Short mmCIF file of C-alpha atoms in Angstrom, two decimals:
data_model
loop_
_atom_site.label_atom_id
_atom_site.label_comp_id
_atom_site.label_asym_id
_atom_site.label_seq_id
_atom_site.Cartn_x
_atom_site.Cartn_y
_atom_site.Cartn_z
CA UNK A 49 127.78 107.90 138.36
CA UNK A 50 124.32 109.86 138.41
CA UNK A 51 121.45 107.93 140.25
CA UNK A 52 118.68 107.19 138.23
CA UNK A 53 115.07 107.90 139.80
CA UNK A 54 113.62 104.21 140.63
CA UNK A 55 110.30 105.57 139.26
CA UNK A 56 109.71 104.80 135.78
CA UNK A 57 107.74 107.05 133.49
CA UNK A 58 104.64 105.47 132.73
CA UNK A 59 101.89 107.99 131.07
CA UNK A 60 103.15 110.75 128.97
CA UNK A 61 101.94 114.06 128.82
CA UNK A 62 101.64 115.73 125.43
CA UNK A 63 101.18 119.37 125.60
CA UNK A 64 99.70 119.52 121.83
CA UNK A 65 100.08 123.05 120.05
CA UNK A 66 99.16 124.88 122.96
CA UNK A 67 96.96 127.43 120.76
CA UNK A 68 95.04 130.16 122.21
CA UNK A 69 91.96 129.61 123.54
CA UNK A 70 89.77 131.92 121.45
CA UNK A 71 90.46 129.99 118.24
CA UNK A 72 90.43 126.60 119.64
CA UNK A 73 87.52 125.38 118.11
CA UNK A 74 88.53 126.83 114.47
CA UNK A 75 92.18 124.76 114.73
CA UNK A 76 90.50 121.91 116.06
CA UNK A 77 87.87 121.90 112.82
CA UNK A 78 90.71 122.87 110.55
CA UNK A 79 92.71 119.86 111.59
CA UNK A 80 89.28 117.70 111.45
CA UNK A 81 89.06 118.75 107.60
CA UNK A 82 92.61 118.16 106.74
CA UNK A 83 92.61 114.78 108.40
CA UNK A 84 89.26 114.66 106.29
CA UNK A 85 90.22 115.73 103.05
CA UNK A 86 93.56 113.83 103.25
CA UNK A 87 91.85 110.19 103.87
CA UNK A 88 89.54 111.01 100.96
CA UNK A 89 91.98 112.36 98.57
CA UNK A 90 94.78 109.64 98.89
CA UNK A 91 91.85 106.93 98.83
CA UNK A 92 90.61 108.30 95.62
CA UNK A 93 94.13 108.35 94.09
CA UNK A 94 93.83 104.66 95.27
CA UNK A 95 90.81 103.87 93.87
CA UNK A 96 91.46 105.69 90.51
CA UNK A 97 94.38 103.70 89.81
CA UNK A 98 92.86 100.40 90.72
CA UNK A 99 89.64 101.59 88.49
CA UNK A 100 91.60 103.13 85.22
CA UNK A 101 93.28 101.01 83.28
CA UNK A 102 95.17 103.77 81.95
CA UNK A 103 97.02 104.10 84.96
CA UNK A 104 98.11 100.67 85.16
CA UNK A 105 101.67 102.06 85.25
CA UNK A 106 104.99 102.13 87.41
CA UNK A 107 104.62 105.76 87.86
CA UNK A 108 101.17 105.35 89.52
CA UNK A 109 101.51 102.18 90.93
CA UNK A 110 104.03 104.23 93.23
CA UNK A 111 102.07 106.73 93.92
CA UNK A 112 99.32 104.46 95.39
CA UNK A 113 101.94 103.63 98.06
CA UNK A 114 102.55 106.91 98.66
CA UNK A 115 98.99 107.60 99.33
CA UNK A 116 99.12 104.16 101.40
CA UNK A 117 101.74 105.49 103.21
CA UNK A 118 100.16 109.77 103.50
CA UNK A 119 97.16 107.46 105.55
CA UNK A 120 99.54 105.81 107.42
CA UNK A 121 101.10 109.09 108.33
CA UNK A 122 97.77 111.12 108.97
CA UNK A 123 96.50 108.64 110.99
CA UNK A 124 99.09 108.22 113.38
CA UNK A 125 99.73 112.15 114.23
CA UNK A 126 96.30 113.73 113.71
CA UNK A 127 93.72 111.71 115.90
CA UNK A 128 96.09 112.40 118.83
CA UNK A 129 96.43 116.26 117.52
CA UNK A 130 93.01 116.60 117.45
CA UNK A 131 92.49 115.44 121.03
CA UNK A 132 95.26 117.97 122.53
CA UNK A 133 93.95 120.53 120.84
CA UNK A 134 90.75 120.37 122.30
CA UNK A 135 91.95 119.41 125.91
CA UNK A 136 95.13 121.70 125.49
CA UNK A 137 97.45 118.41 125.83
CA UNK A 138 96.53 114.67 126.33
CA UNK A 139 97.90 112.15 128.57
CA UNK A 140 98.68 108.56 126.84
CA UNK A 141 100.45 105.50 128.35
CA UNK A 142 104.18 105.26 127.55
CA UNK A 143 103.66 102.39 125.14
CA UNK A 144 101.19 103.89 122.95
CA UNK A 145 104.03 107.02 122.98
CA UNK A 146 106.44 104.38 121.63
CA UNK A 147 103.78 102.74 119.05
CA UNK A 148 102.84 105.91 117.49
CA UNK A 149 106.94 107.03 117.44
CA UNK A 150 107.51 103.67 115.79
CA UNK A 151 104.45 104.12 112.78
CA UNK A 152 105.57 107.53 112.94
CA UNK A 153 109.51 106.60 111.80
CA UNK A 154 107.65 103.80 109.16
CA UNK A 155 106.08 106.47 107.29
CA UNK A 156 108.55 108.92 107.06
CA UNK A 157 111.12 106.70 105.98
CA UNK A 158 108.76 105.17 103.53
CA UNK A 159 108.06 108.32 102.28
CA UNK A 160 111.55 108.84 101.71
CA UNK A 161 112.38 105.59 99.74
CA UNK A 162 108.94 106.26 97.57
CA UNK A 163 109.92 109.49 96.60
CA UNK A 164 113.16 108.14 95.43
CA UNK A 165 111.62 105.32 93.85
CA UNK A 166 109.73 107.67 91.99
CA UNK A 167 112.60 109.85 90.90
CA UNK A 168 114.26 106.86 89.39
CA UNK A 169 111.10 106.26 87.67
CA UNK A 170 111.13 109.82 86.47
CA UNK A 171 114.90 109.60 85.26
CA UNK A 172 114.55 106.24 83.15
CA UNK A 173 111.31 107.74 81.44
CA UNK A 174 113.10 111.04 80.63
CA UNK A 175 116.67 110.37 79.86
CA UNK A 176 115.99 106.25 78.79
CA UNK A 177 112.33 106.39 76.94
CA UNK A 178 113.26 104.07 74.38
CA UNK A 179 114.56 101.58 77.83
CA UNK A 180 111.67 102.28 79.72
CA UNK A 181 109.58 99.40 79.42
CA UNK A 182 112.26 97.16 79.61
CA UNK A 183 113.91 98.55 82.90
CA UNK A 184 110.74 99.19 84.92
CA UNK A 185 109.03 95.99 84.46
CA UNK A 186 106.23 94.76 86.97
CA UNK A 187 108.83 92.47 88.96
CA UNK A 188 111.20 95.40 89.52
CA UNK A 189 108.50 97.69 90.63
CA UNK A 190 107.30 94.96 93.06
CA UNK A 191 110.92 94.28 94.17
CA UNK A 192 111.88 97.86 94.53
CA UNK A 193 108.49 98.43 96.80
CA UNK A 194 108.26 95.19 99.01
CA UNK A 195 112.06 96.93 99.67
CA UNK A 196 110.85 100.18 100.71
CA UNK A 197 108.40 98.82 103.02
CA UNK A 198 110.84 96.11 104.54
CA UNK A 199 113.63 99.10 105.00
CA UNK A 200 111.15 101.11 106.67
CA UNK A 201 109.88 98.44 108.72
CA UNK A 202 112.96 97.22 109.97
CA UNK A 203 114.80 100.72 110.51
CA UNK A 204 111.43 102.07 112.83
CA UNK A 205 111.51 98.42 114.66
CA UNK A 206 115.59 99.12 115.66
CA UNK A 207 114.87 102.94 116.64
CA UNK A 208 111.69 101.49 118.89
CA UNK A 209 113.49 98.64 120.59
CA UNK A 210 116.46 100.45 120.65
CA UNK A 211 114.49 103.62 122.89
CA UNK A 212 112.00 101.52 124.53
CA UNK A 213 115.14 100.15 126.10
CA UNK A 214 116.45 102.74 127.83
CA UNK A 215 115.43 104.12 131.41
CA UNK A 216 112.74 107.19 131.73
CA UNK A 217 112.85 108.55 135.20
CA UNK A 218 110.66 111.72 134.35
CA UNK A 219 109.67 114.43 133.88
CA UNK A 220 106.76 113.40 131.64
CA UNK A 221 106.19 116.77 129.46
CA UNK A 222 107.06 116.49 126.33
CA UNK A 223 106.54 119.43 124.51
CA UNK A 224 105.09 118.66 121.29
CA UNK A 225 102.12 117.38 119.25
CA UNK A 226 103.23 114.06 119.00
CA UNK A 227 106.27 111.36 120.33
CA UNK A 228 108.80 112.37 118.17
CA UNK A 229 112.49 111.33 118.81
CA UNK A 230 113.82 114.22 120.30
CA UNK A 231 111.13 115.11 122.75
CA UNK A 232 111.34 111.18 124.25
CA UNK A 233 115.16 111.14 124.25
CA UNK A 234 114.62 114.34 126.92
CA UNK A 235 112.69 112.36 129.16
CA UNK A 236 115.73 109.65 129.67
CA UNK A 237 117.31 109.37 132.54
CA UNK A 238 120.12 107.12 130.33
CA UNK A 239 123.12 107.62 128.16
CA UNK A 240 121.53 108.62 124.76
CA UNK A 241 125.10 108.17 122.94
CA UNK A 242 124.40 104.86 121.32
CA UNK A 243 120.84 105.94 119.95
CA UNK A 244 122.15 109.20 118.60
CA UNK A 245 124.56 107.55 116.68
CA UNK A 246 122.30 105.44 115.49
CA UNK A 247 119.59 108.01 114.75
CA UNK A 248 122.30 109.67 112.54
CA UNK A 249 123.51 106.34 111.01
CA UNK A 250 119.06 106.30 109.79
CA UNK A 251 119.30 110.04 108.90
CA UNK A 252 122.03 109.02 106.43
CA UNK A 253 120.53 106.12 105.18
CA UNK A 254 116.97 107.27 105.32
CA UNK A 255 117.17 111.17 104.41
CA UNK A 256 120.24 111.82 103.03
CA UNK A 257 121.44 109.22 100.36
CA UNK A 258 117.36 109.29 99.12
CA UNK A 259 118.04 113.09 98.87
CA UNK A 260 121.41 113.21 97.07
CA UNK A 261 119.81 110.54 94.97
CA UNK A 262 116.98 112.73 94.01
CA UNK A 263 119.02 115.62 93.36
CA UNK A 264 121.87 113.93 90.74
CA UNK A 265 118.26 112.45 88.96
CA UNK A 266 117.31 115.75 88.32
CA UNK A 267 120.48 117.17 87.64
CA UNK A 268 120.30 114.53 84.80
CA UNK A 269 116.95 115.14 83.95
CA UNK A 270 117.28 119.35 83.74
CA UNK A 271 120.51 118.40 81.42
CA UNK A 272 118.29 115.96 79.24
CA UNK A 273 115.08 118.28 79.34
CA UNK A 274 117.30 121.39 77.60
CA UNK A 275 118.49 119.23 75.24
CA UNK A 276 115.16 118.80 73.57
CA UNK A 277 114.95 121.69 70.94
CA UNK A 278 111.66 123.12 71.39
CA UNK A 279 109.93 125.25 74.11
CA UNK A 280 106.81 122.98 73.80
CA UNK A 281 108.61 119.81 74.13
CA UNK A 282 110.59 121.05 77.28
CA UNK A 283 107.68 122.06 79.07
CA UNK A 284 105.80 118.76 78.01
CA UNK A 285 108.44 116.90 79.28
CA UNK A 286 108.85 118.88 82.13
CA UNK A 287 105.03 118.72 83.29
CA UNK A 288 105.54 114.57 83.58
CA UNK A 289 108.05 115.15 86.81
CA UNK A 290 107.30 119.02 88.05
CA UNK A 291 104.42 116.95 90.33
CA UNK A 292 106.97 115.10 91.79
CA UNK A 293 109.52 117.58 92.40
CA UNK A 294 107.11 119.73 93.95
CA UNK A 295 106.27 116.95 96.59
CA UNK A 296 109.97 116.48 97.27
CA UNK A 297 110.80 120.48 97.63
CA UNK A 298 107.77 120.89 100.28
CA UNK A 299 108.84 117.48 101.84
CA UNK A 300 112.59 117.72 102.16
CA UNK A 301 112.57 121.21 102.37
CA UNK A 302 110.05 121.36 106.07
CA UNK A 303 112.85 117.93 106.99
CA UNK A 304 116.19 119.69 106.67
CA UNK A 305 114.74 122.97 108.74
CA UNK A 306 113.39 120.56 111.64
CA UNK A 307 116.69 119.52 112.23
CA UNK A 308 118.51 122.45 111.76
CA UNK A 309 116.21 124.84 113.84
CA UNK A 310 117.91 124.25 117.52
CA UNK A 311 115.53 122.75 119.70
CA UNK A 312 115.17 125.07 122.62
CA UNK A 313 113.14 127.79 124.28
CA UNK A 314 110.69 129.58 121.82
CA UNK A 315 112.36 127.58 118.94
CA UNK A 316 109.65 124.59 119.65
CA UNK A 317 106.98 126.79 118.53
CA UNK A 318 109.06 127.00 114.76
CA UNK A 319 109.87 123.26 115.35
CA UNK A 320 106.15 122.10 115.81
CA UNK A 321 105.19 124.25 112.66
CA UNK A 322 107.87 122.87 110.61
CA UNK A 323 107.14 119.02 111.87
CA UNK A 324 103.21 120.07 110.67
CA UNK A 325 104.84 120.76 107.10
CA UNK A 326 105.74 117.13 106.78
CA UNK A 327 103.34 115.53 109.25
CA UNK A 328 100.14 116.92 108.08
CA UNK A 329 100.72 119.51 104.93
CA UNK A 330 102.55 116.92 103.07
CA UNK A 331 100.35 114.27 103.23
CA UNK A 332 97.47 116.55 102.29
CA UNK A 333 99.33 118.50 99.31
CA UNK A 334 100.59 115.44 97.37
CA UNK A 335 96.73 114.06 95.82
CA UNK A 336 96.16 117.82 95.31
CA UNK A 337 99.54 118.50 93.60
CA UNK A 338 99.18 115.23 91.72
CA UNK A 339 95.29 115.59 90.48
CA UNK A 340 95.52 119.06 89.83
CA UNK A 341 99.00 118.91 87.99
CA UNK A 342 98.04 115.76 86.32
CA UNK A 343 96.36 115.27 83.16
CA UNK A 344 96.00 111.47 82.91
CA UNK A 345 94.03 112.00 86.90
CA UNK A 346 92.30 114.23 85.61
CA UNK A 347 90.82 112.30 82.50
CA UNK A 348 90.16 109.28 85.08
CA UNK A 349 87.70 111.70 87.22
CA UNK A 350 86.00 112.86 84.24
CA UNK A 351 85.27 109.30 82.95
CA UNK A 352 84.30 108.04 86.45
CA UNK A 353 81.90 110.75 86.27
CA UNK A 354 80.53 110.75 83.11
CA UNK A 355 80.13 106.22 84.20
CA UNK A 356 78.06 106.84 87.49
CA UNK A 357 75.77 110.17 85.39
CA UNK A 358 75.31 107.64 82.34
CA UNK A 359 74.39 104.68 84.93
CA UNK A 360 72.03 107.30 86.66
CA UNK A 361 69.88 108.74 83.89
CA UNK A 362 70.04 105.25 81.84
CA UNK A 363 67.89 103.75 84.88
#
């Protein structure tokens, strides 16, 4: 039986992104305008769709929780972020470690439930138009998001209690940006058997039945999209879900390589850049990729515009 240190770990040392010193300023300013620019651009999205009545639809009523959920995300990894990289690491108590791992897992699995949400939405609107209204009525979009958040609640609560229950005996470095599973399971002085098992049982539920989900949509969608006979009406159709799958390729995509790059020696450096690809990039691509890519966003700017100039010069 190994003997456990009596000491329990009670601060936690994050060692940040540990970037040279010559260009700490410019990351730390960098990160400040992402963190920034993603607040403001996922509040806008917000505030467009609760403004426009011409995106009082399932499609956008999603995405509002995924820009509810982006803030969540931001907001939890980057004021943290921006502190190590200024001090080159931060010290925080053990139980704001575990608080920002558990809004940290509510996110990300929100994320993933939206985005599959948002598929489905994408699937009955290209290969069941004429259905559409009928399937994705206001009480199923309600139902299917008051379930997203409730899954995500609930699976973050179990991986919290379940890690805040096991015995930390040091040392205190974790080597990362924020308290992400892996780094705190290295700090336990316990058997991590039981919460691996469980972190995969998540992974499956969480990760990989959204993204096998996603993937047969589209698989039906690409099959329905070259069925339409002209060029124009394929890349019409197209343009409604290539938003979408663009979120889901950068998303996924930064996901799968976390957990297949092995996590040791110089491999954290490719880990922490990869965990910024869904921590931070994500959150800040998807208003971009949605206004820019987005017609129906686009026409709400321009009339919220043209509302506050006529208001202006009418005065």
């Amino acid at each position: 039986m190994v003997e456990k240190n009596v000491s329990r770990i009670t601060m936690i040392h994050l060692l940040g992104l540990q970037t040279p010193h010559i260009i700490t300023f410019l990351i730390f300013f960098l990160f400040l305008l992402i963190y920034c620019v993603t607040i403001c651009g996922n509040l806008l999205i917000i505030l467009l769709v609760s403004y426009s009545k011409s995106l009082h639809s399932p499609m956008y009523f999603f995405l509002t929780q995924l820009s509810v959920s982006d803030i969540l995300l931001v907001t939890d990894i980057l004021p943290n972020t921006l502190h190590a990289v200024l001090m080159k690491g931060i010290i925080i108590s053990f139980s704001n470690c575990i608080s920002q791992f558990y809004f940290f897992s509510v996110s990300e699995g929100l994320e993933c439930f939206l985005l599959t949400v948002m598929c489905y939405d994408r699937y009955v609107a290209i290969c069941k138009p004429l259905h559409y209204t009928l399937l994705m009525n206001f009480q199923l979009c309600w139902m299917m998001i008051i379930t997203c958040w409730v899954l995500s609640l609930l699976e973050g609560l179990i991986l919290t209690l379940t890690v805040s229950q096991l015995d930390f005996c040091g040392p205190n470095i974790v080597n990362h940006f924020f308290c992400d599973l892996d780094p705190i399971l290295q700090l336990s002085c316990s058997d991590t058997a039981n919460i691996l098992l469980e972190m995969t049982l998540m992974t499956i539920i969480n990760v990989l039945i959204p993204f096998f989900t996603i993937i047969i949509s589209y698989v039906y969608i690409i099959i329905t999209i070259f069925k339409i006979p002209s060029i124009t009406g394929r890349q019409k159709v197209f343009s409604t879900c290539s938003s979408h799958l663009t979120v889901v390729c950068i998303y996924y995509g930064s996901m799968v390589c976390v957990y297949l790059v092995p996590h040791r020696g110089e491999s954290w450096g490719i880990t922490k850049f990869l965990s910024l690809m869904y921590t931070v990039v994500t959150p800040l691509m998807n208003p971009i990729i949605y206004s820019l890519r987005n017609k129906d966003l686009k026409e709400a700017v321009a009339k919220i515009i043209n509302h506050c100039l006529h208001s202006h010069f009418s005065k």
